[in-house]
């Protein structure tokens, strides 16, 4: 079964700890202090907390069934992982043309331009049992469940 | 006149080596104690704004923040402590009544800590609660003076058959009872003083454990009606939110006369907290202060109280217990006796250390008596008058652990109310700033930015865990005493001994000093 990340915006308090932990998870050292203070290229979070007034929620790639980024990608860097159903970006193939960013209906792909220009997006934390944003949300506002 | 600076109560210590300037603390502090400077990419803290709730310390991903008490000291003076000087300075500047939240924090003796429990050795076997059944079930309500049974069931007419319990039928009509799976209930905390998410957590936990929570004087929010079977609805002096459906929704009704944190005075929910939802629940206009008068203006005697008790019983067709909550004051025993004689099915007594969302500090810290003495006095008095069975006794006010619960029951209470302990389970760190409405934990606030910080799923889970843990501990202690039902411990003061108490204390508590045998 494909696991999906669900958002419970009524409990998102906007602390952005998910962004912090996402950044650390996708850093080279995976050490929170080094990731923030010493790494180049500076890692960026792949989850974004959207806020307006007291409403906030953490948004990351929805791994759409009919993902437009898959079709838009000119190099075939975007691909779907057969096992998990996740949409992933092969950073070796990515040339940073930003077509995926143009077509993403959720605006959850960001530009990583500090090193080699690549599209940066949620990979559901490959290798982790539970994505780190879900694991570390202090108020369980992001949950990882079997697809409903 | 410029405000004279006084030393701050807390110091926010930030380890710059660990701080990654992620700004989680900046976003989360409702008192704006932390701020981010984009020019230098650093986070700085203003200790004068810190209330000591420890939310930032808890949530900081690198553990860079420590909240410490300010080491700055006044000249040592046993009479004029730093607190006294701070209070006088505050009042000299504002001319106001000092407000506070939670329960009395003065170092009055805590009798629980001077009472020890018994255990079985050699001459009577102890019981292992993991192997043998242990009964914590408690019924709150009026118990009959005597019961009548009849053996006229068809089976018992057969000859030579030994009658079983099933062959008897109870003739006495029992009064309505509350059935508790553990002798712990959640104290009255109103929607208004605490957030709806906190109320939902309490309600769901009460349902899951098989006990009750109390609405306080806040009325019953429409989302909470589904938990009615686990709700005690309160009728207090302001009568906020009291209507027919409200009374019918609850499993029991409690008339609130007083509260341990503020005996003799009323309540005040500031207009800023009266949002649309609260206004509908309390049945008052949006933005108006909710003022609960100090006395009930229709109750000036036990006879008047009796009228209200029976009016509520009539209104609910005698289908649910009606109790009365009073704060523990000097005359608590005769007052409780009057309340029982007025027809109350349970009496809740809230001691000196009982909490509040807001109360004048001077009242909270100086009025009332400790709950331990009140339970002993009331239990004694009701026994002497032969009316102990007519009402259950619920003790409240500073119950901190399972040992406090079991000691309260051995002193004579039927069950206990926990309020502060429940809030602590949900996150509270007792900063005592409930009255500001800026609770960072999302508990004592109505600010939509803050209330969502308490996810009721988590709140419920933590409350259920707490009650399960306490229940297990109570079973362990009971087992150690060789007792397998909490009923057998109730009022069993022989299981208690006093350590370091005066003869008068021991006499009032009705317990022997440690070292004295049966």
XYZ file of C-alpha atoms in Angstrom:
666
model
C 0.000 0.000 0.000
C 1.215 3.495 -0.777
C 1.679 5.659 2.284
C 0.719 9.284 2.034
C 1.369 12.296 4.170
C -1.801 13.954 5.376
C -2.019 17.470 6.738
C -4.111 18.410 9.759
C -3.934 22.160 9.495
C -6.151 22.655 12.545
C -3.234 21.477 14.701
C -0.330 23.063 12.828
C 1.081 25.685 15.145
C 3.500 27.113 12.610
C 6.673 26.334 14.532
C 8.407 25.129 11.355
C 10.232 22.345 13.148
C 9.314 20.154 10.180
C 11.393 22.437 7.958
C 14.305 22.227 10.378
C 14.236 18.443 10.533
C 13.686 18.129 6.775
C 16.719 20.314 6.127
C 18.848 18.241 8.471
C 17.654 14.970 6.944
C 18.651 16.183 3.488
C 22.008 17.569 4.550
C 25.305 15.796 4.026
C 26.222 15.406 7.677
C 22.698 14.932 9.112
C 23.952 16.843 12.138
C 21.650 19.718 12.975
C 24.325 22.210 14.013
C 26.700 21.404 11.143
C 23.830 21.415 8.636
C 22.920 24.937 9.648
C 26.312 26.367 10.398
C 28.884 24.708 8.202
C 27.605 22.958 5.096
C 28.050 24.159 1.562
C 25.913 24.037 -0.476
C 23.516 25.058 2.294
C 20.802 22.426 2.471
C 17.226 23.622 2.056
C 14.044 22.144 3.471
C 11.744 20.306 1.095
C 8.667 21.025 3.144
C 7.211 24.497 3.337
C 4.945 25.867 6.038
C 2.293 28.100 4.526
C 0.804 30.684 6.816
C -1.965 33.222 6.707
C -3.243 34.641 9.959
C -3.578 31.837 12.441
C -4.070 29.231 9.725
C -0.888 27.394 8.881
C 0.030 24.039 7.474
C 3.090 22.206 6.293
C 3.044 21.285 2.621
C 5.324 18.965 0.748
C 5.099 17.093 -2.561
C 1.748 15.307 -2.793
C 3.278 12.627 -5.048
C 0.298 13.036 -7.391
C -1.160 10.078 -9.222
C -1.031 11.988 -12.522
C 2.016 14.064 -11.627
C 2.452 16.931 -14.142
C 6.159 17.234 -13.229
C 6.771 13.739 -14.605
C 5.463 14.801 -17.983
C 7.124 18.198 -17.962
C 10.605 16.959 -17.110
C 12.719 17.206 -20.263
C 15.601 15.010 -19.093
C 13.656 12.229 -17.416
C 15.091 13.182 -14.045
C 11.678 13.029 -12.451
C 10.571 9.462 -12.026
C 8.165 7.451 -9.993
C 9.528 4.923 -7.555
C 7.702 1.695 -8.387
C 7.746 0.373 -4.852
C 6.639 3.356 -2.805
C 4.808 5.311 -5.489
C 6.836 8.390 -4.598
C 7.784 10.933 -7.244
C 11.554 11.380 -7.020
C 14.114 13.564 -8.735
C 17.337 12.029 -9.979
C 19.710 14.850 -9.146
C 22.363 13.612 -11.574
C 19.956 13.936 -14.480
C 18.334 17.209 -13.343
C 19.617 20.235 -15.242
C 17.676 22.882 -13.353
C 15.361 23.987 -16.158
C 12.531 24.533 -13.596
C 9.835 23.099 -15.857
C 8.639 20.972 -12.960
C 8.319 24.092 -10.835
C 6.259 25.759 -13.551
C 3.744 22.926 -13.735
C 3.540 21.882 -10.082
C -0.010 22.695 -8.978
C 1.015 22.838 -5.308
C 4.204 24.875 -5.604
C 6.139 22.374 -3.545
C 9.232 22.038 -5.723
C 11.906 24.581 -4.928
C 15.071 25.713 -6.631
C 18.351 24.628 -5.103
C 20.881 26.924 -6.729
C 23.698 27.014 -4.230
C 25.614 24.152 -5.792
C 24.609 22.513 -9.022
C 21.212 23.915 -10.053
C 18.683 21.224 -9.190
C 15.028 20.886 -8.358
C 14.556 20.107 -4.701
C 11.503 18.179 -3.559
C 10.171 15.820 -0.938
C 11.428 12.263 -1.333
C 9.369 10.875 1.575
C 12.720 10.436 3.362
C 14.107 7.473 1.424
C 15.333 4.841 3.845
C 13.415 6.158 6.849
C 10.445 4.259 8.173
C 8.515 7.476 8.780
C 9.369 10.782 7.089
C 11.207 13.035 9.563
C 8.648 15.834 9.301
C 5.967 13.440 10.512
C 8.186 11.936 13.175
C 9.217 15.277 14.608
C 6.008 17.302 14.417
C 5.402 18.223 18.059
C 1.643 18.426 17.595
C 1.040 15.552 15.167
C -0.191 18.003 12.544
C 1.396 15.929 9.774
C 0.603 12.236 9.712
C 1.748 9.423 7.480
C -0.986 6.930 6.752
C -1.988 4.313 4.225
C -3.770 5.906 1.318
C -7.407 6.555 2.142
C 6.674 58.389 35.302
C 8.940 55.831 33.785
C 8.453 52.314 35.043
C 11.161 51.491 37.533
C 12.977 48.395 36.342
C 12.897 45.464 38.748
C 15.074 42.392 38.378
C 13.409 39.926 36.032
C 12.144 36.675 37.451
C 13.831 34.477 34.845
C 16.916 34.549 32.699
C 16.791 33.100 29.197
C 20.158 31.520 28.582
C 20.956 30.848 24.940
C 23.932 28.708 23.999
C 25.177 30.532 20.915
C 27.227 27.495 19.882
C 24.039 25.463 19.634
C 21.611 28.109 18.371
C 21.022 27.613 14.644
C 18.775 30.678 14.328
C 15.902 28.500 13.116
C 13.543 30.932 14.896
C 11.239 28.255 16.269
C 11.395 30.023 19.662
C 10.670 33.374 18.016
C 7.541 32.026 16.362
C 6.332 30.126 19.383
C 6.699 32.574 22.289
C 3.371 34.322 22.890
C 5.159 36.821 25.124
C 7.558 37.867 22.349
C 10.586 37.123 24.487
C 12.672 36.039 21.490
C 13.406 38.038 18.381
C 15.355 37.501 15.161
C 17.700 40.035 13.657
C 18.068 39.381 9.892
C 21.046 41.710 9.655
C 23.189 39.585 11.916
C 21.230 36.349 11.403
C 20.975 35.855 15.152
C 18.204 35.266 17.648
C 18.247 37.278 20.844
C 16.104 37.033 23.938
C 14.545 39.580 26.269
C 14.416 38.003 29.718
C 12.060 40.671 31.084
C 9.258 39.195 28.984
C 9.821 35.598 30.054
C 7.111 34.081 32.280
C 8.932 30.784 32.785
C 6.550 28.490 30.909
C 9.464 26.586 29.331
C 7.725 26.170 25.974
C 10.742 27.415 23.996
C 13.067 25.227 26.022
C 10.899 22.206 25.243
C 10.598 22.889 21.549
C 14.139 24.111 20.707
C 15.517 21.462 18.300
C 19.122 21.831 19.493
C 18.529 22.343 23.214
C 20.147 25.766 23.002
C 17.773 27.441 25.468
C 17.706 27.093 29.233
C 15.307 29.105 31.386
C 16.841 29.840 34.757
C 15.715 31.674 37.828
C 17.397 35.061 37.916
C 20.300 34.725 40.341
C 20.161 38.455 41.129
C 19.497 38.629 44.868
C 18.167 41.297 47.171
C 19.857 41.606 50.540
C 18.867 38.457 52.369
C 15.875 39.182 54.571
C 13.602 36.564 56.077
C 10.658 38.964 56.258
C 11.040 40.921 53.053
C 11.605 38.286 50.398
C 12.202 39.073 46.716
C 8.581 38.105 46.018
C 7.297 40.574 48.617
C 9.451 43.373 47.248
C 8.375 42.606 43.675
C 4.708 42.580 44.657
C 4.917 45.883 46.494
C 6.757 47.468 43.570
C 4.112 46.206 41.167
C 1.291 47.577 43.284
C 3.051 50.874 43.873
C 3.145 51.245 40.117
C -0.298 49.959 39.186
C -2.508 50.357 42.251
C -4.133 47.045 41.323
C -5.090 43.763 42.911
C -2.345 41.251 42.104
C -3.683 38.417 40.005
C -2.371 34.910 39.631
C -3.269 31.494 38.317
C -3.040 27.840 39.482
C -2.994 26.887 43.180
C -1.391 28.304 46.310
C 2.403 28.155 46.030
C 3.238 29.121 49.597
C 5.161 26.576 51.663
C 2.308 25.574 53.984
C 2.826 22.058 55.280
C 1.683 19.418 52.815
C 0.212 16.766 55.059
C 0.339 14.131 52.323
C 4.111 14.250 52.661
C 3.810 13.577 56.392
C 1.561 10.560 56.046
C 2.864 7.081 55.269
C 1.037 3.929 54.217
C 1.047 0.443 55.664
C 2.029 -2.846 54.014
C 1.546 -6.506 54.825
C 4.383 -8.542 56.345
C 4.249 -12.228 57.414
C 0.987 -12.119 59.368
C -1.230 -11.106 56.500
C -0.556 -11.810 52.842
C -0.020 -9.046 50.332
C -1.662 -9.344 46.912
C -0.024 -9.099 43.514
C -2.313 -6.958 41.360
C -0.778 -8.359 38.177
C -1.956 -11.849 39.131
C -5.120 -11.256 41.053
C -8.166 -9.095 40.445
C -8.091 -5.699 42.074
C -11.154 -3.516 42.269
C -10.944 0.244 41.856
C -14.556 0.723 40.775
C -16.218 3.443 42.793
C -19.806 4.625 42.943
C -20.541 8.249 43.694
C -23.984 9.009 45.077
C -26.295 8.512 48.005
C -26.165 4.997 49.498
C -29.288 3.633 51.228
C -29.409 3.363 55.044
C -30.389 -0.296 54.680
C -31.252 -2.593 51.818
C -34.076 -5.058 51.576
C -33.784 -8.253 49.590
C -36.294 -10.807 48.514
C -35.652 -14.457 47.749
C -38.817 -14.907 45.714
C -37.323 -15.937 42.441
C -38.546 -19.065 40.652
C -35.292 -20.991 41.109
C -35.238 -20.710 44.882
C -38.554 -22.584 45.196
C -36.846 -25.770 44.047
C -36.145 -27.999 46.996
C -32.637 -28.862 48.225
C -31.107 -26.146 46.103
C -28.576 -23.876 47.711
C -29.667 -20.315 46.827
C -27.201 -18.260 44.848
C -26.857 -14.481 44.662
C -28.935 -14.580 41.506
C -31.921 -15.830 43.469
C -32.221 -12.593 45.398
C -33.723 -9.400 44.205
C -33.106 -5.959 45.563
C -36.274 -4.329 46.838
C -34.726 -1.036 47.907
C -34.792 1.605 45.230
C -31.241 2.900 44.865
C -30.433 6.536 44.286
C -28.765 7.406 40.989
C -25.016 6.746 41.074
C -21.987 7.691 39.033
C -19.907 4.651 38.138
C -16.162 5.339 38.124
C -13.633 2.752 36.952
C -10.960 4.522 38.973
C -11.558 6.877 41.910
C -10.223 9.902 40.042
C -12.293 12.550 38.268
C -11.259 15.649 36.358
C -11.940 18.808 38.287
C -14.162 21.629 37.130
C -12.398 23.680 34.484
C -14.634 25.796 32.322
C -14.572 26.313 28.583
C -13.357 29.896 28.726
C -10.771 29.392 31.404
C -9.316 26.597 29.287
C -9.484 26.059 25.543
C -12.004 23.871 23.778
C -9.192 21.510 22.776
C -8.340 21.087 26.461
C -12.021 20.431 27.282
C -12.222 17.869 24.459
C -9.068 16.144 25.753
C -10.566 15.880 29.246
C -13.911 14.660 27.944
C -12.408 11.996 25.688
C -10.019 10.819 28.391
C -12.886 10.575 30.895
C -14.844 8.490 28.403
C -11.925 6.213 27.630
C -11.043 5.584 31.271
C -14.623 5.387 32.503
C -14.684 8.417 34.740
C -16.009 11.973 34.567
C -14.892 15.479 33.765
C -16.570 18.642 34.964
C -17.715 21.550 32.814
C -17.033 24.213 35.418
C -19.133 27.299 35.013
C -18.569 27.497 31.305
C -21.629 25.771 29.934
C -21.361 22.856 27.549
C -20.029 23.532 24.064
C -22.110 21.893 21.336
C -19.190 19.639 20.388
C -19.080 18.240 23.914
C -22.667 16.977 24.127
C -21.558 13.613 22.752
C -19.521 13.086 25.933
C -22.555 13.864 28.127
C -22.513 10.448 29.793
C -19.077 11.324 31.182
C -19.810 14.903 32.104
C -20.644 16.513 35.408
C -22.390 19.763 34.587
C -21.891 22.610 36.980
C -24.390 25.196 38.130
C -22.536 28.124 39.629
C -23.419 31.567 40.880
C -23.418 33.186 37.432
C -25.644 30.395 36.021
C -23.763 30.713 32.733
C -24.862 28.262 30.088
C -27.464 26.587 32.289
C -30.542 25.440 30.415
C -32.660 22.353 30.141
C -30.572 20.497 27.562
C -27.427 21.306 29.546
C -28.821 19.794 32.730
C -30.146 16.798 30.856
C -26.890 16.238 28.973
C -24.753 15.625 32.053
C -24.453 12.446 34.093
C -24.566 14.484 37.300
C -25.071 18.076 38.365
C -22.765 19.959 40.689
C -23.747 23.184 42.408
C -20.619 25.219 42.860
C -20.573 27.282 46.008
C -16.843 27.795 46.291
C -13.457 27.007 44.857
C -10.335 26.158 46.841
C -8.202 28.797 45.170
C -10.640 31.585 45.923
C -13.068 30.774 48.722
C -15.654 33.443 49.208
C -15.136 35.272 45.967
C -16.652 34.953 42.533
C -15.190 34.591 39.090
C -14.375 36.944 36.276
C -13.832 35.924 32.670
C -12.600 39.059 30.910
C -14.595 40.218 27.890
C -11.634 39.756 25.556
C -11.904 36.019 26.061
C -15.643 35.922 25.328
C -15.496 34.905 21.702
C -18.458 33.980 19.523
C -18.271 30.321 20.576
C -17.932 31.148 24.271
C -20.715 33.690 24.095
C -23.043 31.049 22.655
C -21.988 28.454 25.192
C -22.294 30.810 28.152
C -25.352 32.595 26.754
C -23.895 36.094 27.106
C -23.110 38.754 24.484
C -19.752 38.610 22.687
C -17.059 40.672 24.388
C -18.848 41.177 27.700
C -17.212 40.247 30.984
C -18.592 37.047 32.481
C -18.933 37.920 36.152
C -19.843 35.184 38.590
C -21.045 36.728 41.838
C -19.342 35.689 45.067
C -22.463 34.125 46.579
C -25.401 32.577 44.769
C -27.890 35.392 45.131
C -30.660 32.902 45.816
C -28.751 30.920 48.426
C -28.243 32.421 51.859
C -28.857 29.312 53.960
C -28.853 25.519 53.873
C -32.637 25.722 53.306
C -32.089 27.834 50.199
C -29.476 25.363 48.984
C -31.959 22.549 49.537
C -34.400 24.353 47.269
C -31.853 24.546 44.473
C -30.780 20.920 44.929
C -34.368 19.763 44.654
C -35.197 22.178 41.850
C -32.355 20.571 39.868
C -33.468 17.079 40.860
C -37.018 17.875 39.802
C -35.785 19.356 36.534
C -33.954 16.134 35.739
C -36.691 13.892 37.183
C -34.448 12.465 39.941
C -32.439 10.615 37.318
C -28.976 11.857 38.233
C -26.967 12.680 41.348
C -26.860 16.323 42.386
C -23.826 17.390 44.392
C -22.415 20.520 45.941
C -18.861 21.793 45.711
C -17.488 23.961 48.500
C -14.052 25.185 49.351
C -12.393 23.922 52.499
C -12.860 26.614 55.117
C -12.701 26.590 58.914
C -16.302 25.475 59.314
C -16.208 22.895 56.543
C -17.475 19.964 58.613
C -20.764 21.470 59.833
C -21.321 23.048 56.411
C -20.823 19.675 54.726
C -23.211 18.111 57.216
C -25.817 20.736 56.299
C -25.242 20.078 52.606
C -25.757 16.341 53.059
C -28.913 16.974 55.061
C -30.083 19.321 52.313
C -30.151 16.324 49.994
C -26.865 16.481 48.114
C -25.745 13.131 46.686
C -22.098 14.070 46.817
C -20.044 16.802 48.407
C -16.897 17.998 46.667
C -14.418 19.774 48.887
C -11.694 21.892 47.338
C -8.687 22.569 49.546
C -6.295 25.468 49.960
C -4.014 24.283 47.180
C -6.759 24.004 44.571
C -6.092 25.753 41.285
C -7.773 28.509 39.327
C -7.554 30.293 36.013
C -7.442 33.654 37.757
C -7.660 34.776 41.369
C -6.286 37.556 43.521
C -2.938 36.296 44.816
C -3.764 37.369 48.350
C -6.919 35.229 48.393
C -5.308 32.223 46.744
C -2.418 32.169 49.174
C -4.183 32.999 52.426
C -7.760 31.740 52.450
C -8.966 28.238 53.192
C -7.546 25.159 54.853
C -5.517 22.246 53.490
C -7.644 19.480 51.995
C -6.145 16.743 54.196
C -7.570 18.300 57.360
C -10.867 19.054 55.649
C -11.410 15.453 54.500
C -10.679 14.125 57.976
C -12.963 16.688 59.614
C -15.864 16.141 57.214
C -15.591 12.346 57.237
C -15.527 12.375 61.059
C -18.478 14.679 61.356
C -20.626 12.756 58.875
C -19.798 9.479 60.619
C -20.583 10.911 64.050
C -23.938 12.080 62.780
C -24.608 8.745 61.093
C -25.101 10.288 57.670
C -21.822 9.346 55.990
C -23.642 6.937 53.681
C -26.002 9.640 52.483
C -23.432 11.361 50.314
C -20.127 10.617 48.642
C -17.150 12.776 49.410
C -14.883 14.010 46.611
C -11.591 15.583 47.680
C -9.875 18.187 45.514
C -7.094 20.691 45.671
C -3.490 19.732 45.160
C -3.708 16.006 44.471
C -0.322 15.410 42.849
C 0.183 11.676 42.667
C -1.376 8.269 43.135
C -0.126 8.249 46.727
C -2.055 11.467 47.422
C -5.128 9.761 45.956
C -4.805 6.668 48.092
C -4.104 8.701 51.243
C -7.152 10.874 50.563
C -9.287 7.764 50.227
C -7.864 6.219 53.391
C -8.640 9.481 55.189
C -12.277 9.176 54.158
C -12.819 10.503 50.640
C -14.715 8.400 48.107
C -12.832 9.797 45.125
C -10.655 12.726 44.181
C -10.809 15.488 41.631
C -7.598 16.324 39.774
C -7.238 19.620 37.943
C -3.662 20.854 38.042
C -2.285 17.331 37.552
C -4.440 16.953 34.431
C -3.189 20.263 33.045
C 0.406 19.264 33.726
C -0.239 16.046 31.816
C -1.347 18.188 28.864
C 1.829 20.274 28.987
C 1.372 22.942 31.686
C 4.500 23.860 33.613
C 2.759 25.986 36.248
C 4.013 29.403 35.235
C 0.835 30.707 36.926
C -0.006 33.101 34.104
C -3.322 31.520 33.140
C -5.065 34.857 33.701
C -3.158 36.520 30.840
C -4.768 34.282 28.222
C -1.375 33.835 26.585
C -0.801 30.214 27.504
C 1.890 28.940 25.172
C 0.720 25.376 25.703
C -2.693 26.123 24.229
C -4.468 25.295 27.470
C -5.511 28.469 29.314
C -6.153 30.604 26.262
C -8.760 31.360 23.602
C -6.323 32.850 21.093
C -6.701 30.835 17.860
C -2.928 31.021 17.319
C -2.416 29.283 20.647
C -5.391 26.953 21.120
C -4.374 24.821 18.146
C -1.133 23.980 19.919
C -3.056 21.442 21.962
C -3.971 18.561 19.703
C -6.801 16.810 21.569
C -5.590 13.432 20.304
C -2.309 13.997 22.136
C -4.032 15.574 25.147
C -6.393 12.616 25.473
C -3.578 10.095 25.128
C -1.512 11.789 27.837
C -4.436 12.079 30.242
C -5.390 8.458 29.700
C -1.776 7.432 30.273
C -1.686 9.393 33.514
C -4.881 7.878 34.879
C -3.811 4.365 33.829
C -0.444 4.834 35.523
C -1.995 6.159 38.725
C -4.565 3.371 38.755
C -1.815 0.775 38.443
C 0.134 2.398 41.246
C -2.952 2.518 43.444
C -3.460 -1.201 42.804
C 0.153 -1.887 43.738
C -0.184 0.025 46.983
C -3.513 -1.630 47.790
C -1.998 -5.028 47.068
C 0.871 -4.264 49.388
C -1.608 -3.576 52.163
C -3.311 -6.882 51.421
C -6.462 -5.140 50.258
C -8.107 -6.076 46.949
C -10.780 -3.396 46.682
C -10.578 0.329 47.082
C -13.898 0.130 48.970
C -12.089 -1.643 51.792
C -9.616 1.190 52.172
C -12.154 4.006 52.314
C -11.884 5.753 55.659
C -9.519 3.037 56.859
C -7.196 5.392 58.710
C -5.456 2.512 60.453
C -3.516 2.115 57.204
C -2.047 5.577 57.689
C 0.607 6.846 60.060
C 1.855 10.368 60.602
C 5.535 11.299 60.427
C 6.708 14.562 61.966
C 3.225 15.777 62.853
C 2.133 17.389 66.102
C -0.305 15.680 68.441
C -2.965 18.150 67.364
C -2.387 17.412 63.684
C -2.591 13.688 64.368
C -5.788 14.144 66.358
C -7.372 16.241 63.623
C -6.337 13.793 60.920
C -7.463 10.893 63.105
C -4.275 8.927 62.506
C -1.638 7.421 64.753
C 1.990 8.485 64.720
C 4.434 6.256 62.860
C 5.831 3.658 65.238
C 2.564 3.044 67.039
C 1.051 -0.364 66.286
C -2.653 -1.091 65.758
